[in-house]
Short mmCIF file of the N, C-alpha and C atoms (twelve columns), coordinates in Angstrom:
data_MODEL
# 
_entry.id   MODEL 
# 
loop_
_atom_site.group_PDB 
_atom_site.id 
_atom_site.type_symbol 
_atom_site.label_atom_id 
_atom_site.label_alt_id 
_atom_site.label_comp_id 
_atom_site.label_asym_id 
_atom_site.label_seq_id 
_atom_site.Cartn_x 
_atom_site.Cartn_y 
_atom_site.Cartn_z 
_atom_site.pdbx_PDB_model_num 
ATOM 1   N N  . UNK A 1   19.108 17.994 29.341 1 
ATOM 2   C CA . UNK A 1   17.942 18.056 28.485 1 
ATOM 3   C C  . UNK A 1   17.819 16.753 27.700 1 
ATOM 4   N N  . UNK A 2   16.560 16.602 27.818 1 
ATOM 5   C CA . UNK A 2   16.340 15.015 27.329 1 
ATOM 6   C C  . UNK A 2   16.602 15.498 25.575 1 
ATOM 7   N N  . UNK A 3   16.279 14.706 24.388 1 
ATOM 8   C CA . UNK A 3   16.993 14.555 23.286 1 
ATOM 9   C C  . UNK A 3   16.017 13.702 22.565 1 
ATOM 10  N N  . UNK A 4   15.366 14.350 21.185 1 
ATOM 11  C CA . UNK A 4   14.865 13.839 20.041 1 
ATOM 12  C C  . UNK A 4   15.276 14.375 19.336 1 
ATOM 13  N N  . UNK A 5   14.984 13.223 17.832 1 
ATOM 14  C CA . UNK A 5   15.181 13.630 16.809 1 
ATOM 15  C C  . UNK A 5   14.778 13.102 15.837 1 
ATOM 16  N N  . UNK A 6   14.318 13.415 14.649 1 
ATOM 17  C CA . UNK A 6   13.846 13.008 13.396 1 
ATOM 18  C C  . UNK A 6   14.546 12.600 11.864 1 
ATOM 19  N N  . UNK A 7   14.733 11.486 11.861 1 
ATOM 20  C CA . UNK A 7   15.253 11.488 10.118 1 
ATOM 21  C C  . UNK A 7   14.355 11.187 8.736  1 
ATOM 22  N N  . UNK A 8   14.746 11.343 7.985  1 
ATOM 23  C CA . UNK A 8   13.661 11.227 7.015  1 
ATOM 24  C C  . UNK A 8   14.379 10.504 5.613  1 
ATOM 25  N N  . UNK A 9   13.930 9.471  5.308  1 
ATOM 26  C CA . UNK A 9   14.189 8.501  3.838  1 
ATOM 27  C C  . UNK A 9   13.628 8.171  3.115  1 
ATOM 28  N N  . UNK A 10  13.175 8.611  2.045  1 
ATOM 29  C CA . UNK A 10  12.194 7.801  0.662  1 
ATOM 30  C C  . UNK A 10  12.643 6.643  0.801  1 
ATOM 31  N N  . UNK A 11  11.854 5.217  0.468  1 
ATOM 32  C CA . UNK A 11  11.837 4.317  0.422  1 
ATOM 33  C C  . UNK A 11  10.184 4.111  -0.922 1 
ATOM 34  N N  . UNK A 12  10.856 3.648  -1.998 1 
ATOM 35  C CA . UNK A 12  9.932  3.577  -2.849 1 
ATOM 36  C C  . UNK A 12  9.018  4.522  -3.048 1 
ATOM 37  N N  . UNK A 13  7.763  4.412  -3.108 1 
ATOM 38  C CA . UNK A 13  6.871  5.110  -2.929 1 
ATOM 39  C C  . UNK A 13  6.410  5.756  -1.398 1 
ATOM 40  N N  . UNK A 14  7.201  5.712  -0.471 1 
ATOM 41  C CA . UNK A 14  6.762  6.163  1.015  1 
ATOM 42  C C  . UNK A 14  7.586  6.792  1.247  1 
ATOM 43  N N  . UNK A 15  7.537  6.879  2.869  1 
ATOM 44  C CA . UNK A 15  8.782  7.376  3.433  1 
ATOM 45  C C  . UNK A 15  9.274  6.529  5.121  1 
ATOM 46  N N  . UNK A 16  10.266 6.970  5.126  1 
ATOM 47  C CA . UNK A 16  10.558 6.245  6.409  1 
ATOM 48  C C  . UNK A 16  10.912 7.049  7.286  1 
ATOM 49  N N  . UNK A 17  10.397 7.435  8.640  1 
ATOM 50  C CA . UNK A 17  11.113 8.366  9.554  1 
ATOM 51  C C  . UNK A 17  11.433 7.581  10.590 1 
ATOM 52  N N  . UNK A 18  12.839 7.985  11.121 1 
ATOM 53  C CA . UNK A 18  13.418 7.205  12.232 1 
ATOM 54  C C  . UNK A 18  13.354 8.098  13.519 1 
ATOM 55  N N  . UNK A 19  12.203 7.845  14.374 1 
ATOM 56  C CA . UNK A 19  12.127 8.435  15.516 1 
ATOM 57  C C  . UNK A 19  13.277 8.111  16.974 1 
ATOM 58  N N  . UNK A 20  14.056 8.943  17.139 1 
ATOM 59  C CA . UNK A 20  15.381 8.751  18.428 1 
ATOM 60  C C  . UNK A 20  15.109 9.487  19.596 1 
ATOM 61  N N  . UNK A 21  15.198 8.860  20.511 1 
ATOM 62  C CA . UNK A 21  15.175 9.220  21.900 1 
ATOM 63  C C  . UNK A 21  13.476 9.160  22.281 1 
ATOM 64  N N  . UNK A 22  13.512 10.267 23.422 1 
ATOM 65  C CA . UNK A 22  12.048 10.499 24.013 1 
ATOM 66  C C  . UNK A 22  11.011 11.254 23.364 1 
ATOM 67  N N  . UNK A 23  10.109 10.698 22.765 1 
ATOM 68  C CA . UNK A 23  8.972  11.671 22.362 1 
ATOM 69  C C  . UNK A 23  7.509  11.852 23.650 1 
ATOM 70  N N  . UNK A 24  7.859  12.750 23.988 1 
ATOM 71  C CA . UNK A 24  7.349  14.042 24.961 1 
ATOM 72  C C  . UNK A 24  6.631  14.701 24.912 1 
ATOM 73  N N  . UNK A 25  5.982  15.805 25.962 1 
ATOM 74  C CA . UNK A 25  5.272  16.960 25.549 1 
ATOM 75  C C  . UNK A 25  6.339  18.079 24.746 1 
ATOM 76  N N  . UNK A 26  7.143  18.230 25.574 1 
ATOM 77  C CA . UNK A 26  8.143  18.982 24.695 1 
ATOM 78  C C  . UNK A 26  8.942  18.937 23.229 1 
ATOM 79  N N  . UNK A 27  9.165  17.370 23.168 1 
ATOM 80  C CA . UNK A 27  8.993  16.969 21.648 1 
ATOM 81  C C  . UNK A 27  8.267  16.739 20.452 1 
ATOM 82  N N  . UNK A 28  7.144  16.323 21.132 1 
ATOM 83  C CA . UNK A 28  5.949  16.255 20.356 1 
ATOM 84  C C  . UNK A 28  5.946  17.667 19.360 1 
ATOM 85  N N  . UNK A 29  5.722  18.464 19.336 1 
ATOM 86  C CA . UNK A 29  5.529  19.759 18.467 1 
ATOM 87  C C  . UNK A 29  6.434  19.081 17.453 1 
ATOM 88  N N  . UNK A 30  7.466  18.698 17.056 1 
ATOM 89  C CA . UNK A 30  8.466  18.594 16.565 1 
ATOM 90  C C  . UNK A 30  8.183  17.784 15.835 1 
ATOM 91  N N  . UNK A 31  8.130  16.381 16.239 1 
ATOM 92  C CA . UNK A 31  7.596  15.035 15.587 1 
ATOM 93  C C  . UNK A 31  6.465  15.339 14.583 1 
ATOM 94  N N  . UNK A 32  5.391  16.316 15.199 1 
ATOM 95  C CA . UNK A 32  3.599  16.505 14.940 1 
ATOM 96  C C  . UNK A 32  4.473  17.404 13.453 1 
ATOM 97  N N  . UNK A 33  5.374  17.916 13.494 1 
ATOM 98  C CA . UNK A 33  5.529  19.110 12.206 1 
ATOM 99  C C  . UNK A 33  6.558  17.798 11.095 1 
ATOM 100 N N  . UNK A 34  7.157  17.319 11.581 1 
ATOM 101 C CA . UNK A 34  7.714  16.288 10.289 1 
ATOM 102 C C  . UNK A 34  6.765  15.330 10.252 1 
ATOM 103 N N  . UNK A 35  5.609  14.608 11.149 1 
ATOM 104 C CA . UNK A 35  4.814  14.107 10.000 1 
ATOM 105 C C  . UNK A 35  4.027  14.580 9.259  1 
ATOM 106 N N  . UNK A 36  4.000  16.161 9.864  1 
ATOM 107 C CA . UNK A 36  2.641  16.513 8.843  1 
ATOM 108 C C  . UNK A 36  2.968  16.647 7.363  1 
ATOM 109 N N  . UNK A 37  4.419  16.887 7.509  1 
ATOM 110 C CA . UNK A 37  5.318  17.191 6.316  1 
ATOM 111 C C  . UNK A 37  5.416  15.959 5.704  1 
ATOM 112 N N  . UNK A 38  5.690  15.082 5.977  1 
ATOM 113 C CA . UNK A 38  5.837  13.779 5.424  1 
ATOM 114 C C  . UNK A 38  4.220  13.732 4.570  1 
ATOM 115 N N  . UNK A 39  3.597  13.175 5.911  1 
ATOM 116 C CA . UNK A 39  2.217  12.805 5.002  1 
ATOM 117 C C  . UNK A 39  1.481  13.855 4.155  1 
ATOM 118 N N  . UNK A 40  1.806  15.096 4.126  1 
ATOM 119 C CA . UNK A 40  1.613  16.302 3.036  1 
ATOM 120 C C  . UNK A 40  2.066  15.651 1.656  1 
ATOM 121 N N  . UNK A 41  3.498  15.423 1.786  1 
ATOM 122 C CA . UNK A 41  4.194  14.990 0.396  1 
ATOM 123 C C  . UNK A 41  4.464  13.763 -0.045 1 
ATOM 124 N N  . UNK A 42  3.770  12.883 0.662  1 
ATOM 125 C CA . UNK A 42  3.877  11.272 0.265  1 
ATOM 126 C C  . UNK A 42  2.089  10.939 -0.328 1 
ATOM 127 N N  . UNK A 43  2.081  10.232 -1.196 1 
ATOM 128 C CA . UNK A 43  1.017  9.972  -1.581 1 
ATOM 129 C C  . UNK A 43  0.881  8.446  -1.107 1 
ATOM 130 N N  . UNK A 44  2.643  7.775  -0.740 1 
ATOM 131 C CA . UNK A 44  2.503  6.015  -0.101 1 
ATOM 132 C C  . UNK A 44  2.174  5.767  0.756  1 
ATOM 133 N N  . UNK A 45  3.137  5.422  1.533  1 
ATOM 134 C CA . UNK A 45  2.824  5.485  2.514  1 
ATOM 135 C C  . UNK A 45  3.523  5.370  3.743  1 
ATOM 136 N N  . UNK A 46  4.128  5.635  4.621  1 
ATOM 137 C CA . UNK A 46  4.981  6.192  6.127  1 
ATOM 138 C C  . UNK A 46  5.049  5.119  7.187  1 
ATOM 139 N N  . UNK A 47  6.369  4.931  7.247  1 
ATOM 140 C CA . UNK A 47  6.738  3.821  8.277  1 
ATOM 141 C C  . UNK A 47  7.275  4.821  9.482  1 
ATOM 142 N N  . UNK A 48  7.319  4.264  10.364 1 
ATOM 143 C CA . UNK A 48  7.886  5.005  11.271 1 
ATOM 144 C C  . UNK A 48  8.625  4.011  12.568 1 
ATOM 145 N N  . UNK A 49  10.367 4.169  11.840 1 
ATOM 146 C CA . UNK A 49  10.765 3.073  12.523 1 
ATOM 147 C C  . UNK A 49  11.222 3.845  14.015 1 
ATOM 148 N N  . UNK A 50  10.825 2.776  15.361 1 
ATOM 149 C CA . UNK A 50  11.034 3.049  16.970 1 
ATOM 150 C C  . UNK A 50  11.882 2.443  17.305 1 
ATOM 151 N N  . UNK A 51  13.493 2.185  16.125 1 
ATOM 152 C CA . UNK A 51  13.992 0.816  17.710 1 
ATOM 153 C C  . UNK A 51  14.675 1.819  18.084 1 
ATOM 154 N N  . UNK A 52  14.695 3.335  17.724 1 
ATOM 155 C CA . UNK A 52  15.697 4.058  18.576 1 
ATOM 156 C C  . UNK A 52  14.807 4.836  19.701 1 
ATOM 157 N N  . UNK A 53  13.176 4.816  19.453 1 
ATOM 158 C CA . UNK A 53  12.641 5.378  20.131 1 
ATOM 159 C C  . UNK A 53  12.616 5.099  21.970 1 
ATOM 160 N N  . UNK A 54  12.804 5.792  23.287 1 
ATOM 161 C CA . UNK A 54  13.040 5.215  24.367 1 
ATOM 162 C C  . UNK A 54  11.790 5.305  24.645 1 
ATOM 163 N N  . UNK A 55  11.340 6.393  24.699 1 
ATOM 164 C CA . UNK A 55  9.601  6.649  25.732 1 
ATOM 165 C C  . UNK A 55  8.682  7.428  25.326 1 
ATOM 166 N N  . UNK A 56  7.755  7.171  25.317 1 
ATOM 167 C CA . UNK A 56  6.432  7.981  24.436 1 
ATOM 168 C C  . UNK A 56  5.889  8.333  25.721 1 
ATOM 169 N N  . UNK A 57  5.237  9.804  25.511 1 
ATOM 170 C CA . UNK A 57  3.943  10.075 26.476 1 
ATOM 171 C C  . UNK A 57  2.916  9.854  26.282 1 
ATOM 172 N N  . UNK A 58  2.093  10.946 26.686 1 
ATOM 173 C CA . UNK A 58  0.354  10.775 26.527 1 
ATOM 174 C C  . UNK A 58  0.286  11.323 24.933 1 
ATOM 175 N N  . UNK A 59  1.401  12.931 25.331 1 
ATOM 176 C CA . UNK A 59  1.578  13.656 24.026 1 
ATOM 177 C C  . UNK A 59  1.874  13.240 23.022 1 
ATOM 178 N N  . UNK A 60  2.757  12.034 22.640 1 
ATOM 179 C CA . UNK A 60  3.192  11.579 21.842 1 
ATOM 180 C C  . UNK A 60  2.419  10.282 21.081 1 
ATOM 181 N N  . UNK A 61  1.900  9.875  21.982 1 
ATOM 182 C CA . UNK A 61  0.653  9.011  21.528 1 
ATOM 183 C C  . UNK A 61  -0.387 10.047 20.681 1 
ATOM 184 N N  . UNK A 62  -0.610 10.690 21.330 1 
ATOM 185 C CA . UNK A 62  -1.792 12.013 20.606 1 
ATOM 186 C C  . UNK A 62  -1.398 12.380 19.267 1 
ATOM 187 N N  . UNK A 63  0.085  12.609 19.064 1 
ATOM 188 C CA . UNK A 63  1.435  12.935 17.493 1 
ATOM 189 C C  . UNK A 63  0.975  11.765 16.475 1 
ATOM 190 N N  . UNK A 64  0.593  10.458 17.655 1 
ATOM 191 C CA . UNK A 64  0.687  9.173  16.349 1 
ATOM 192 C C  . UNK A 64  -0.284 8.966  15.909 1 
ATOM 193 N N  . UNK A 65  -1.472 9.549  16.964 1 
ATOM 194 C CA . UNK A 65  -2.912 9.690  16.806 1 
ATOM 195 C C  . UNK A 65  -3.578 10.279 15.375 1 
ATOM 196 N N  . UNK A 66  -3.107 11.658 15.612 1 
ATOM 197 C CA . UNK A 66  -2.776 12.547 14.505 1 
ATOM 198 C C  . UNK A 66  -2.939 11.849 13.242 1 
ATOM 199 N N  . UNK A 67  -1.506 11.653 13.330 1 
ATOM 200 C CA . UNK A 67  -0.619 11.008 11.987 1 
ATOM 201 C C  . UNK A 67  -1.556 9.913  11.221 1 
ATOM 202 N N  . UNK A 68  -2.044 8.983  12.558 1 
ATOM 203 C CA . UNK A 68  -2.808 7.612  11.832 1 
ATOM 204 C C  . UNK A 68  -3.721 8.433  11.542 1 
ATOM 205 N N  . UNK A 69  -4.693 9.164  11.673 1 
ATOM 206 C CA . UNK A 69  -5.857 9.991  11.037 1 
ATOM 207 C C  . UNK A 69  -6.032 10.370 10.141 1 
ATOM 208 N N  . UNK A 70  -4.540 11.356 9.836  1 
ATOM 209 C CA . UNK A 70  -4.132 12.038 8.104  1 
ATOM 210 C C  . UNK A 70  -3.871 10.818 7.146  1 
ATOM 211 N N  . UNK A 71  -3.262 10.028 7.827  1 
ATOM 212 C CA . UNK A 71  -3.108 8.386  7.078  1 
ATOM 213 C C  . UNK A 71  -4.433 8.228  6.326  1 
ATOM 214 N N  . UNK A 72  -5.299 8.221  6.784  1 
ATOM 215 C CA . UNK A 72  -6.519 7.507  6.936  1 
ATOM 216 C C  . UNK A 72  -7.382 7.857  5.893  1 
ATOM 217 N N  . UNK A 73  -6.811 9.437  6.091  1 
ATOM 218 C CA . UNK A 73  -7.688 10.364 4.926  1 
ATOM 219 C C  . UNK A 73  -7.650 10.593 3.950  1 
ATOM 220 N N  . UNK A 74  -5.831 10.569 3.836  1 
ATOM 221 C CA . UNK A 74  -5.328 10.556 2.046  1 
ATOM 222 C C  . UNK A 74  -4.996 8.796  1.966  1 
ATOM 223 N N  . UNK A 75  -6.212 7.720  2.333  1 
ATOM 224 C CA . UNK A 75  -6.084 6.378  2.002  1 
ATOM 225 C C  . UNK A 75  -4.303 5.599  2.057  1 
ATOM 226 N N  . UNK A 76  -3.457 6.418  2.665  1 
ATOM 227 C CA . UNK A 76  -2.598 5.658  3.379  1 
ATOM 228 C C  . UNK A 76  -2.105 4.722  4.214  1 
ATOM 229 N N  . UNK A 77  -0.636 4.042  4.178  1 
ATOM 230 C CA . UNK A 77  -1.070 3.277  5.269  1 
ATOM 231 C C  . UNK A 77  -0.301 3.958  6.356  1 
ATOM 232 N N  . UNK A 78  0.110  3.576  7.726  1 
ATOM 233 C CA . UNK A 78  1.009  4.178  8.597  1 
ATOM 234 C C  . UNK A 78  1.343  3.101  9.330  1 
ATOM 235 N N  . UNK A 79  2.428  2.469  9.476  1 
ATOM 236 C CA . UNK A 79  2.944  1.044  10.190 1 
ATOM 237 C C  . UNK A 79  4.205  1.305  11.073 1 
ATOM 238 N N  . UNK A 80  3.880  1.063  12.487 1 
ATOM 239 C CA . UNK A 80  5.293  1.422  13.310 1 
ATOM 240 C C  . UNK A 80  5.965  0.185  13.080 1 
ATOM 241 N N  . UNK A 81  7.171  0.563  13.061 1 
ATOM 242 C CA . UNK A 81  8.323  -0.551 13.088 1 
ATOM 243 C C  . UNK A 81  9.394  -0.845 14.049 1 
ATOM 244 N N  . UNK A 82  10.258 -1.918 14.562 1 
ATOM 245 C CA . UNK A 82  10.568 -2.136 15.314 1 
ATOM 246 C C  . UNK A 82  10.410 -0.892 16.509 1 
ATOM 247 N N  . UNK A 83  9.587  -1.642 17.477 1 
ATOM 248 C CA . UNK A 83  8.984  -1.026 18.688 1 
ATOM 249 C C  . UNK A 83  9.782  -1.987 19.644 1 
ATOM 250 N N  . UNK A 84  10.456 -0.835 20.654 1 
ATOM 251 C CA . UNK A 84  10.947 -1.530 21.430 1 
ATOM 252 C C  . UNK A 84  10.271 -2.411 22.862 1 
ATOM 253 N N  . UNK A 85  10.271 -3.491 23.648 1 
ATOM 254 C CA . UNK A 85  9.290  -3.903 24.360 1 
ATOM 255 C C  . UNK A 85  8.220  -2.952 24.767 1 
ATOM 256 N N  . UNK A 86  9.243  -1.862 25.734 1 
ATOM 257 C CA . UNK A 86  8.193  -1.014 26.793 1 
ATOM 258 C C  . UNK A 86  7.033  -0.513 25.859 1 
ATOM 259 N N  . UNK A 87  7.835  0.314  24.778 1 
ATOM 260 C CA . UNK A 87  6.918  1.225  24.082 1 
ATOM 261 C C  . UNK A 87  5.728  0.428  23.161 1 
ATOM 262 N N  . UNK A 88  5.984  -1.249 22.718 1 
ATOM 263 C CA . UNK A 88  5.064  -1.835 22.454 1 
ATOM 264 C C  . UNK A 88  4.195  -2.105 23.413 1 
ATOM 265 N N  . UNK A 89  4.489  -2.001 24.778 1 
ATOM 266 C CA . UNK A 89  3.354  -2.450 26.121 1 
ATOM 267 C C  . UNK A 89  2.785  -1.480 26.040 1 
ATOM 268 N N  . UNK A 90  2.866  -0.227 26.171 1 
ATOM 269 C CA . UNK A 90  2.382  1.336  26.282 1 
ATOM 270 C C  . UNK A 90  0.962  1.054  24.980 1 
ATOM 271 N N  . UNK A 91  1.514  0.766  23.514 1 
ATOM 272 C CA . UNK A 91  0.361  0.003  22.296 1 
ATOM 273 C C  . UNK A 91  -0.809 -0.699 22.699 1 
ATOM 274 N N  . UNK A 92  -0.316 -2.044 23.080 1 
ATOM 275 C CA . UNK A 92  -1.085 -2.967 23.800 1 
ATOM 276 C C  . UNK A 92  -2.060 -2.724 24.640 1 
ATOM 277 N N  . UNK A 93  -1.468 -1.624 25.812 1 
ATOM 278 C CA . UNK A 93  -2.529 -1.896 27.044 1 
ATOM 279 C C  . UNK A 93  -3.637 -0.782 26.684 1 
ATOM 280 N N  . UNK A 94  -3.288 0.249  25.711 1 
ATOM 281 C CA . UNK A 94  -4.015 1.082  25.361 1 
ATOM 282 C C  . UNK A 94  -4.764 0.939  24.184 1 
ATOM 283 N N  . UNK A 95  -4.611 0.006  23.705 1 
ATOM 284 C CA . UNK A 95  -5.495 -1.122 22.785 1 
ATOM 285 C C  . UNK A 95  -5.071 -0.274 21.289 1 
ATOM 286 N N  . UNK A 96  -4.133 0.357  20.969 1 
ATOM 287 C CA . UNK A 96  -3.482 1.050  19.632 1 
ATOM 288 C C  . UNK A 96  -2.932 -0.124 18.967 1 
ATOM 289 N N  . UNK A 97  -2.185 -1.272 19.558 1 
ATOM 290 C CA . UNK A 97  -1.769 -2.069 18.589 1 
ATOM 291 C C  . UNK A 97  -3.203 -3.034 17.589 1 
ATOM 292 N N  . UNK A 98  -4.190 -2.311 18.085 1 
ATOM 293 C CA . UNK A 98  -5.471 -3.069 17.327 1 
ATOM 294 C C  . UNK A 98  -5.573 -1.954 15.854 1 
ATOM 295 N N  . UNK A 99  -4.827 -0.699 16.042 1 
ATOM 296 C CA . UNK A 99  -5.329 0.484  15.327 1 
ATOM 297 C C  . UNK A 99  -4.447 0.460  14.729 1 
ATOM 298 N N  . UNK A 100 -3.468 0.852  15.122 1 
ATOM 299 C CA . UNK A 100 -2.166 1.400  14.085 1 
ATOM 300 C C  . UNK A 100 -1.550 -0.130 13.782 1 
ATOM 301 N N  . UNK A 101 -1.246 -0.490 12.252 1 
ATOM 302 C CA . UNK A 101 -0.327 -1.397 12.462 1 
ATOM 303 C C  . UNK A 101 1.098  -1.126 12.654 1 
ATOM 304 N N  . UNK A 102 1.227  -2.872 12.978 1 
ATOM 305 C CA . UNK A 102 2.979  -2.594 13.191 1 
ATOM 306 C C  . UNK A 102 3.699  -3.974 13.278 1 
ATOM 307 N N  . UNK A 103 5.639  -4.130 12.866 1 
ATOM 308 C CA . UNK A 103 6.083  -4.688 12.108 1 
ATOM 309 C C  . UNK A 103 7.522  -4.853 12.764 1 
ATOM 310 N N  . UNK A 104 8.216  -5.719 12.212 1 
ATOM 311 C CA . UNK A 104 9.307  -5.946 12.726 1 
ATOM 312 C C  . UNK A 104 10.435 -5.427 12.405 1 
ATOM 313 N N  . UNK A 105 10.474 -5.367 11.047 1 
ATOM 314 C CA . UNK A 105 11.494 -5.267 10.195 1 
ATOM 315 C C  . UNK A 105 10.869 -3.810 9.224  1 
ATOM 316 N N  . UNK A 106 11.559 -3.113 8.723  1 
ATOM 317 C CA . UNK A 106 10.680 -2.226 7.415  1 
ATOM 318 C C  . UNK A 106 10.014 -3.298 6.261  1 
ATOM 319 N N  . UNK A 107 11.279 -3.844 6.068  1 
ATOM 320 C CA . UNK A 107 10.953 -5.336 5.239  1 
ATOM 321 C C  . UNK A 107 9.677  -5.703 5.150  1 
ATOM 322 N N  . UNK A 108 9.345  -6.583 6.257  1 
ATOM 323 C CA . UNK A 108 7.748  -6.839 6.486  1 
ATOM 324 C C  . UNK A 108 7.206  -5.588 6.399  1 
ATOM 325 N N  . UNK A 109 6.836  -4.501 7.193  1 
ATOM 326 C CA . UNK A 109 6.227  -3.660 6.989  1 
ATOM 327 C C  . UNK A 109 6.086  -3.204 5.311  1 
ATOM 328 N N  . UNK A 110 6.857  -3.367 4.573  1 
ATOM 329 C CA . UNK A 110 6.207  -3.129 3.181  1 
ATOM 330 C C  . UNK A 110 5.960  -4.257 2.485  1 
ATOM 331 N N  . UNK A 111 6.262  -5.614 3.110  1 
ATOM 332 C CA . UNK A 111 5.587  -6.333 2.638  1 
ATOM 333 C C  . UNK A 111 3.833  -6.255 3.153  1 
ATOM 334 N N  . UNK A 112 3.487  -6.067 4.058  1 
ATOM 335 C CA . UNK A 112 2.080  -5.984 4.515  1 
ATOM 336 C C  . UNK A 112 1.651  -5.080 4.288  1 
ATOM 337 N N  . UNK A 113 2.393  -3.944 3.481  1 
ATOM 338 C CA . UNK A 113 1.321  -2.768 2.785  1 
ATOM 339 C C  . UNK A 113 1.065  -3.280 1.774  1 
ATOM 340 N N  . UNK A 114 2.313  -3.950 0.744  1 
ATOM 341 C CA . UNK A 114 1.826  -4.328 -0.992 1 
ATOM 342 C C  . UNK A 114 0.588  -5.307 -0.597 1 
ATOM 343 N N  . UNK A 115 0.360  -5.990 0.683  1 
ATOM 344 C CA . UNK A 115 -0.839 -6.932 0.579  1 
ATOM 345 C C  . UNK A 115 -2.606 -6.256 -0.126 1 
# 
């Protein structure tokens, strides 16, 4: 059985979740319920670091879809962070790295929110 998992860290005013392994159809439910939780109780705003992430689906794109939306609504920001190559090509060709931002480090990533 393939293997995700979710962690969760305040970082200032946000939060940080560290997405591990494959996010899936089968994972997705999972992911879709800790961000909703996150962005429920954060008024900052949500990084979501990928260097542990291996492979996103269609489903899981749809989870980040989501997420950037609720972002959107309670004037948040939502910034992926270290993305590993593949899963940044998967961004790219589907033209999301124009939508969602995203960052190298958390570092930068909250430096380009205080902007």
């Amino acid at each position: 059985m393939k293997t995700f998992s979710v962690t969760t860290d305040a970082i200032g005013k946000g939060v940080l979740l560290r997405f591990k392994g494959e996010l899936d159809a089968s994972s997705s439910v999972y992911a879709d319920n800790a961000l909703e939780e996150t962005i429920a109780a954060s008024s900052g705003f949500v990084l979501i670091d990928c260097s542990e992430l291996t492979y996103i689906s269609s489903a899981g794109l749809g989870v980040l879809l989501a997420a950037f939306q609720a972002c959107n609504l309670k004037e948040m920001d939502l910034v992926m962070v270290n993305m590993q190559p593949k899963i940044r090509n998967v961004f790219e060709i589907l033209g999301l790295d124009r939508l969602i931002k995203s960052a190298e480090t958390v570092e930068e990533a909250r430096q380009m929110i205080a902007k």
